[in-house]
Coordinates of C-alpha atoms and ligand atoms in Angstrom, one line a residue:
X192 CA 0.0 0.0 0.0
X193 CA 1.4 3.5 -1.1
X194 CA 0.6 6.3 1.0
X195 CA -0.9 9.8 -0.3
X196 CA 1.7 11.8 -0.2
X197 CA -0.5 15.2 -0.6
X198 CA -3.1 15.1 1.7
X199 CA -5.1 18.1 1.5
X200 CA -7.5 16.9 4.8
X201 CA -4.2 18.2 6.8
X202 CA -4.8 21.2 6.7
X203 CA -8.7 20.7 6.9
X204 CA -8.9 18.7 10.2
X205 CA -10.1 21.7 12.7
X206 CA -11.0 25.2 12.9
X207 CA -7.6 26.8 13.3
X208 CA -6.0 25.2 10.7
X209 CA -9.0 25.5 8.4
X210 CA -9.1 29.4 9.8
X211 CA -5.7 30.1 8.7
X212 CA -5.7 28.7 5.3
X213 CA -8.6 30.4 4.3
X214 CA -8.8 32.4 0.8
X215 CA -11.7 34.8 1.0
X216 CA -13.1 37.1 3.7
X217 CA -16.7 38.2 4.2
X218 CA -16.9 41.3 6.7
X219 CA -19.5 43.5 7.3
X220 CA -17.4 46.0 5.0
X221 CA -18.4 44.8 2.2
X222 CA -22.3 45.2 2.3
X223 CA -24.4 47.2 1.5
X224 CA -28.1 47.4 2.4
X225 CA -31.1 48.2 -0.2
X226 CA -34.2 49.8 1.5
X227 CA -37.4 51.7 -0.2
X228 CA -38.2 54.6 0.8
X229 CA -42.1 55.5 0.1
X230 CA -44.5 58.8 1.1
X231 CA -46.4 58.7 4.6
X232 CA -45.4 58.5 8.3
X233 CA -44.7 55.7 10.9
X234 CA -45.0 53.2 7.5
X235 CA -43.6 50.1 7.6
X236 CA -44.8 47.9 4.3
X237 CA -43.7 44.4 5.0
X238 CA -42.6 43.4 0.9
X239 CA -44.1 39.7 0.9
X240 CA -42.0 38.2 -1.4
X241 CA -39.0 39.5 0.5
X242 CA -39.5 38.6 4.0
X243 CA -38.1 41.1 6.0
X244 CA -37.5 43.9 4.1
X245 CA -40.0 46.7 4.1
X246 CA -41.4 49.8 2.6
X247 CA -40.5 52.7 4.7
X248 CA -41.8 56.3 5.5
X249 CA -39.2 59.0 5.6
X250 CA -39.7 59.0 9.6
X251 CA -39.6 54.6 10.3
X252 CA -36.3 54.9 7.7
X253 CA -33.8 57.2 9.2
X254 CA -34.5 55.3 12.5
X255 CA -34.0 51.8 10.9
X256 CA -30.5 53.4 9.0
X257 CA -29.1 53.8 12.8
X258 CA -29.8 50.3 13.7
X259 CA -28.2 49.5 10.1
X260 CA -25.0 51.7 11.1
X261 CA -25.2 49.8 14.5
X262 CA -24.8 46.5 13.0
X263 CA -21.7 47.6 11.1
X264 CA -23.0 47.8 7.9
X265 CA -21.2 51.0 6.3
X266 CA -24.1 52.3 3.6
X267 CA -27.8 52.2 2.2
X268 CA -28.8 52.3 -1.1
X269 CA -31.8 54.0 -1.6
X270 CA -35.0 53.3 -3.9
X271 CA -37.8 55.9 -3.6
X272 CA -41.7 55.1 -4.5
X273 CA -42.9 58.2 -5.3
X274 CA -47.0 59.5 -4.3
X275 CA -47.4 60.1 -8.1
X276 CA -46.3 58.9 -11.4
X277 CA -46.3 60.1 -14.9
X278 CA -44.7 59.9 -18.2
X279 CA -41.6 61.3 -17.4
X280 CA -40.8 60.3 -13.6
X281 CA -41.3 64.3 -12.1
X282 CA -41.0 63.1 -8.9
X283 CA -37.8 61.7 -9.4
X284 CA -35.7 64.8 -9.7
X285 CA -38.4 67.1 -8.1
X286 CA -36.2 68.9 -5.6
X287 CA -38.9 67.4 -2.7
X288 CA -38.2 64.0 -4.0
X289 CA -38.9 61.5 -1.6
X290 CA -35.3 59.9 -1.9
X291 CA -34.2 63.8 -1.1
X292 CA -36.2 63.8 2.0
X293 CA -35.1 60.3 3.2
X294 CA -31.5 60.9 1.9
X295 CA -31.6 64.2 4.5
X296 CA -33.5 62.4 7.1
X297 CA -30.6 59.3 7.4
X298 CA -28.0 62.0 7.3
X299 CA -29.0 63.6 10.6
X300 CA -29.8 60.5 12.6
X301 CA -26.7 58.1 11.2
X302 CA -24.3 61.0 9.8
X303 CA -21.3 58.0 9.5
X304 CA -23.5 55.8 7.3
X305 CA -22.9 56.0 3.4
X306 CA -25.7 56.7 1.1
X307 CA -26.0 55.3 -2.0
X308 CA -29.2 56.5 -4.2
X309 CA -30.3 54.2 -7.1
X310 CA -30.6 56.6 -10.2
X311 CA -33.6 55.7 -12.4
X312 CA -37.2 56.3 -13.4
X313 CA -38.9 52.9 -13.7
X314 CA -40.2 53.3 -10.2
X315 CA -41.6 57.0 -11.1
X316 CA -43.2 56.7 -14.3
X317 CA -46.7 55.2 -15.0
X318 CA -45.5 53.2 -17.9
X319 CA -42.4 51.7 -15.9
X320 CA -39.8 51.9 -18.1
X321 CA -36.5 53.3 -16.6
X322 CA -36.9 56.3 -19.2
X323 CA -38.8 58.3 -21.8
X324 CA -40.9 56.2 -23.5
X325 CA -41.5 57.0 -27.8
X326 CA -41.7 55.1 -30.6
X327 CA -38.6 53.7 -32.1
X328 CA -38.0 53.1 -35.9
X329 CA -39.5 49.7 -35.5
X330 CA -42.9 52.1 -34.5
X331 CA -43.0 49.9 -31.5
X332 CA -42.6 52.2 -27.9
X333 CA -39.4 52.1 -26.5
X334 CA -37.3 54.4 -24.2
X335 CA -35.3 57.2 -26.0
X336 CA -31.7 57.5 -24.9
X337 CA -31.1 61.2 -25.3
X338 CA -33.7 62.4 -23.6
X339 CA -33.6 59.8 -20.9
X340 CA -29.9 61.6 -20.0
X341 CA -31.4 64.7 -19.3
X342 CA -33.6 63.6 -16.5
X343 CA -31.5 61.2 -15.2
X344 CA -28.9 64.6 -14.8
X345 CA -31.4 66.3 -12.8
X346 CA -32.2 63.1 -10.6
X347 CA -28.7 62.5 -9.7
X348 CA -28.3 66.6 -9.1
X349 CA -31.2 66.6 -6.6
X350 CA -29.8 63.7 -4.6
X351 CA -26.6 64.9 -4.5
X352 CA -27.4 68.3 -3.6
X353 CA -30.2 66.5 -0.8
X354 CA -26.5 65.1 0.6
X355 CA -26.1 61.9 -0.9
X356 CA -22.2 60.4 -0.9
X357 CA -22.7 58.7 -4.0
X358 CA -24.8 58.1 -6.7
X359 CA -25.7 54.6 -8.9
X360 CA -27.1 55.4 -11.5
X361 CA -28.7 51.7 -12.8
X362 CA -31.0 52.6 -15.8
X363 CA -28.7 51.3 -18.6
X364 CA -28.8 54.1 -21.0
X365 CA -26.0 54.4 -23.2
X366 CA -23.6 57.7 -22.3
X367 CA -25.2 58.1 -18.6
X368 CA -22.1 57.8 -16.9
X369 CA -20.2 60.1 -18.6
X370 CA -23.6 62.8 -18.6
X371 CA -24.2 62.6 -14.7
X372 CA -20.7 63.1 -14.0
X373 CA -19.6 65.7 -16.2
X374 CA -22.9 67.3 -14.6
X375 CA -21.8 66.9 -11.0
X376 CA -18.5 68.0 -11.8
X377 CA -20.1 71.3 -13.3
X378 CA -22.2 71.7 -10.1
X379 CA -19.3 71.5 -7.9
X380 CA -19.8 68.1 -6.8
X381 CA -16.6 66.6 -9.0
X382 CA -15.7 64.7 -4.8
X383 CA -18.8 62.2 -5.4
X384 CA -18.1 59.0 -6.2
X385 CA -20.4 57.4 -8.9
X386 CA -21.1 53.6 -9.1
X387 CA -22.0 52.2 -12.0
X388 CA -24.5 49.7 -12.9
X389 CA -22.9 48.4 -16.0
X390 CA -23.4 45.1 -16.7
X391 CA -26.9 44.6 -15.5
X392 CA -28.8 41.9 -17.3
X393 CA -32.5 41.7 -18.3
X394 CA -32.8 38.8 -15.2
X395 CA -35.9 37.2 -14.1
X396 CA -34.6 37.6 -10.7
X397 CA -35.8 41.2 -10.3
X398 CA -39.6 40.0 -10.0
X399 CA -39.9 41.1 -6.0
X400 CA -37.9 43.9 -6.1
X401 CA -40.5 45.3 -8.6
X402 CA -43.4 44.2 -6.2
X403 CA -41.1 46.6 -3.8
X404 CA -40.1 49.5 -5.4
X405 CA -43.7 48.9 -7.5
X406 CA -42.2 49.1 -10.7
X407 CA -43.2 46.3 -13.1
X408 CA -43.1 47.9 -17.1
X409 CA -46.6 48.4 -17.8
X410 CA -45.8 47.3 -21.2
X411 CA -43.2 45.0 -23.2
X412 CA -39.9 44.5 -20.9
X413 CA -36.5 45.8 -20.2
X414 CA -34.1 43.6 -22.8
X415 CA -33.9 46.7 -25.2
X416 CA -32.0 48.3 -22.7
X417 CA -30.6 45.3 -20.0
X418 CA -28.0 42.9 -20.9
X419 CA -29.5 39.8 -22.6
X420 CA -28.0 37.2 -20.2
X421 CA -26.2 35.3 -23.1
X422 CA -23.0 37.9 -23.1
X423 CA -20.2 38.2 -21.5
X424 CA -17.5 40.0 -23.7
X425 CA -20.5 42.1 -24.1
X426 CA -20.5 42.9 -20.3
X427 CA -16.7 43.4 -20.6
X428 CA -17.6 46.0 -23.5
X429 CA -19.8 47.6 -20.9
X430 CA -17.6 48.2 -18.4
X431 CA -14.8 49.5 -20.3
X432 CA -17.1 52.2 -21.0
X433 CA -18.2 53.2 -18.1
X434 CA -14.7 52.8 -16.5
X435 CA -13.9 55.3 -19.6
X436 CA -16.7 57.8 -18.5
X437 CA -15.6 58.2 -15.0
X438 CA -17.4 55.3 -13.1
X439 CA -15.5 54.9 -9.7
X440 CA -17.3 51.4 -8.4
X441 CA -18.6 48.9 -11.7
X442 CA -21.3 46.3 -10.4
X443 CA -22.5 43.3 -12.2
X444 CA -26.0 42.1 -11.6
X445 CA -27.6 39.9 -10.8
X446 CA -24.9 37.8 -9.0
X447 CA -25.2 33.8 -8.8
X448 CA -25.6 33.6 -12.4
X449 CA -23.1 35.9 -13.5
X450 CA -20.3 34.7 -11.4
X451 CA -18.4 34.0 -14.3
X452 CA -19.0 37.8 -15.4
X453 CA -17.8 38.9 -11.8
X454 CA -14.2 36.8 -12.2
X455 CA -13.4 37.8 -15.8
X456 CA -14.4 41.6 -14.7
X457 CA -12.1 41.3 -11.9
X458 CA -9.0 40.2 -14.3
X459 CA -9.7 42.8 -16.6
X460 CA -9.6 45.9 -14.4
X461 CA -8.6 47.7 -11.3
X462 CA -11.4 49.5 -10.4
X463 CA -13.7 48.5 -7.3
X464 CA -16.3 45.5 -8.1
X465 CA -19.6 45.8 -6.7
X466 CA -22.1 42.9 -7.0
X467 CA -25.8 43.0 -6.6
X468 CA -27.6 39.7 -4.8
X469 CA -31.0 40.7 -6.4
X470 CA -34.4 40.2 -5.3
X471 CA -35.2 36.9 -6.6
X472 CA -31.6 35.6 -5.8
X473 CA -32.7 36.8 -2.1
X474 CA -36.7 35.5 -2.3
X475 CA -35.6 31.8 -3.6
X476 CA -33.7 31.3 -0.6
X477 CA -35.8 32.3 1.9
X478 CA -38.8 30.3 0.3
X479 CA -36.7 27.6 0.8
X480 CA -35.5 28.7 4.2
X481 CA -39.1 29.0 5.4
X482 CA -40.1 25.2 4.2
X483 CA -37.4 23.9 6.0
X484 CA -35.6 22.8 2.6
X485 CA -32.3 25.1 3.4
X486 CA -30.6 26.2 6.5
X487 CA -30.9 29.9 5.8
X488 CA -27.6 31.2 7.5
X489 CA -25.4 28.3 6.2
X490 CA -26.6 29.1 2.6
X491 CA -26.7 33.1 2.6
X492 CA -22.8 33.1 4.1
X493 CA -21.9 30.8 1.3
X494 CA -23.5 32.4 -1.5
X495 CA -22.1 36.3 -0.2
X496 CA -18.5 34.2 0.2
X497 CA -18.7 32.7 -3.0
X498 CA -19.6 36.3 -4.6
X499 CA -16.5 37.7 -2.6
X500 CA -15.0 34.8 -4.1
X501 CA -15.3 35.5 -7.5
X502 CA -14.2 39.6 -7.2
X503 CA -16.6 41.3 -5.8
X504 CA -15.7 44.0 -3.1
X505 CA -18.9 45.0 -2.6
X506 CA -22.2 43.0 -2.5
X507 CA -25.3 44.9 -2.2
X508 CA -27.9 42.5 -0.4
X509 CA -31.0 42.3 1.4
X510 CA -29.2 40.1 4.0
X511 CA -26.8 43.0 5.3
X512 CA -27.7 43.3 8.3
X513 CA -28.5 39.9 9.1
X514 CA -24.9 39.0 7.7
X515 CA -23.1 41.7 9.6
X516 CA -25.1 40.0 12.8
X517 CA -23.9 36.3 12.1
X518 CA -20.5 37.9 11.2
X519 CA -20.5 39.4 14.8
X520 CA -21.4 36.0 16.2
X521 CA -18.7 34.1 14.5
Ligands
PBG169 C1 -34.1 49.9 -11.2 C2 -33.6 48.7 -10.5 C3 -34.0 47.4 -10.5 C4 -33.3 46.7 -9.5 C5 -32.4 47.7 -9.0 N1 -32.6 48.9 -9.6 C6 -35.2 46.7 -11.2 C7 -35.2 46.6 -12.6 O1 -34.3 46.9 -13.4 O2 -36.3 46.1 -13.0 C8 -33.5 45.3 -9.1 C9 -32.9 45.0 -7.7 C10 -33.4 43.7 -7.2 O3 -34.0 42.9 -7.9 O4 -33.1 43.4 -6.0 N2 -34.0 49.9 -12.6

């Protein structure tokens, strides 16, 4: 009988050993927390499909951002639902916006925590696209480019002058990256850091975020504008650009399914990778978690691992505070 000479269960046989080997580190650093933001007082909208996670009022929100800056998480991103929609998202960029107010409100009760706001205008127009909806050359509707920059502009403007740290803006019109920051630079803002959603695919996965932020298209879908989930040197294409345009962060999304996307990004640049674990990533989980299929814990820490794994910095996820509290535990 020969004996293995490499025997990788050395190194495996208890937690020290197993400890000090280890590749990839999940902290509480890395997240960030998504939370919606709606009109009202003393709301607090459970979402369904996402089990804990809620619809806030300006007031319930800047007192759940302290607990979030209490569990170590170091920033929010923000998605408003505005009391009105139209056409052309107005209440987006209104300078009373509701993302303004909630931005503001956070500020003064958690001053250390960062906030993100998500730049886009599917969850403020009636139609639900993220942009200006005419008819393209095909005569079918679809969302006009040019004139979707200029209101995604005065979005970004409005949060930024309501005090928000940074801005993502995640509509995926061509030339927004460059637009918002050569805007914010004119303004006097040229210190906020932009992160980009660049390669963000048309994903089925979004489905309860859009029960959330109450944003399904009204018409047609999104895959004019998202990523069709095929491509990948497409999503490298992507990210070039907005790396070219001034994007300081570059996030691929959704996550699990784009791993491969999230490694190959990582060897190609050197700019900060941020990861989104979307909605539906989140909801299939927890369904499962709630039947007693999955051990909820064991599964979310090796899903966010596995995404640090594969490049990501930054994860944005519904389970940051949770994960920041298992983290603690540890
Ligand atoms: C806005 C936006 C969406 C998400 C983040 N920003 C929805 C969409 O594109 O339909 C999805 C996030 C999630 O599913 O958790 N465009």
């Amino acid at each position: 009988m020969t004996f293995p000479r490499t025997r990788m269960r050395r190194l495996r046989r208890n937690a020290s050993f197993r400890r000090m080997v280890r590749e990839t580190r999940l902290s509480a650093d890395n997240l960030v927390f998504p939370m919606f933001v709606r009109p009202g007082e003393g709301v607090r909208n459970p979402i369904t499909s996402m089990p804990g996670n809620f619809q806030f009022s300006v007031d319930t929100l800047a007192e759940e951002a302290k607990g979030v800056a209490g569990c170590g998480v170091p920033a929010v991103i923000l998605f408003g639902i505005p009391e009105h929609k139209d056409p052309r998202g107005t209440e987006a960029y209104a300078s009373d916006a509701i993302v303004c107010r909630a931005v503001e409100a956070i500020k003064r009760a958690a001053p250390d925590l960062c906030v993100i706001t998500d730049v886009c205008l599917c969850e403020y127009t009636d139609h639900g696209h993220c942009g200006v909806v005419t008819e393209n050359r095909d005569g079918v509707p679809d969302v006009d480019n040019d004139a979707t920059l200029e209101l995604l502009i005065k979005e970004a403007l409005a949060h930024v002058n309501a005090g928000a740290d940074m801005v993502a803006p995640s509509d995926m019109m061509d030339g927004r990256v460059g637009a918002i920051r050569d805007a914010l630079d004119g303004a006097g803002y040229a210190d906020v850091p932009l992160m980009a959603y660049s390669a963000k695919y048309a994903s089925s996965f979004y489905g309860p975020f859009r029960e959330a932020a109450e944003s399904p298209p009204q018409f047609g879908d999104r895959s004019s504008y998202q990523m069709d989930p095929a491509n990948a040197l497409e999503a490298l294409r992507e990210i070039a650009l907005d790396i070219e345009e001034g994007a300081d962060i570059v996030m691929v999304k959704p996550a699990l399914a784009y791993l491969d996307i999230l490694a190959a990004a990582r060897q190609r640049f050197d700019v900060p990778l941020a990861a989104y674990h979307v909605s539906g990533e989140f909801a299939v989980v927890k369904a499962a978690a709630a039947n007693g299929w999955i051990d909820e814990k064991r599964a979310a820490l090796e899903i966010l691992t596995s995404i640090r794994r594969a490049g990501a910095s930054l994860i944005l996820t519904y389970w940051a505070c949770d994960a920041a509290r298992w983290l603690a535990e540890a």
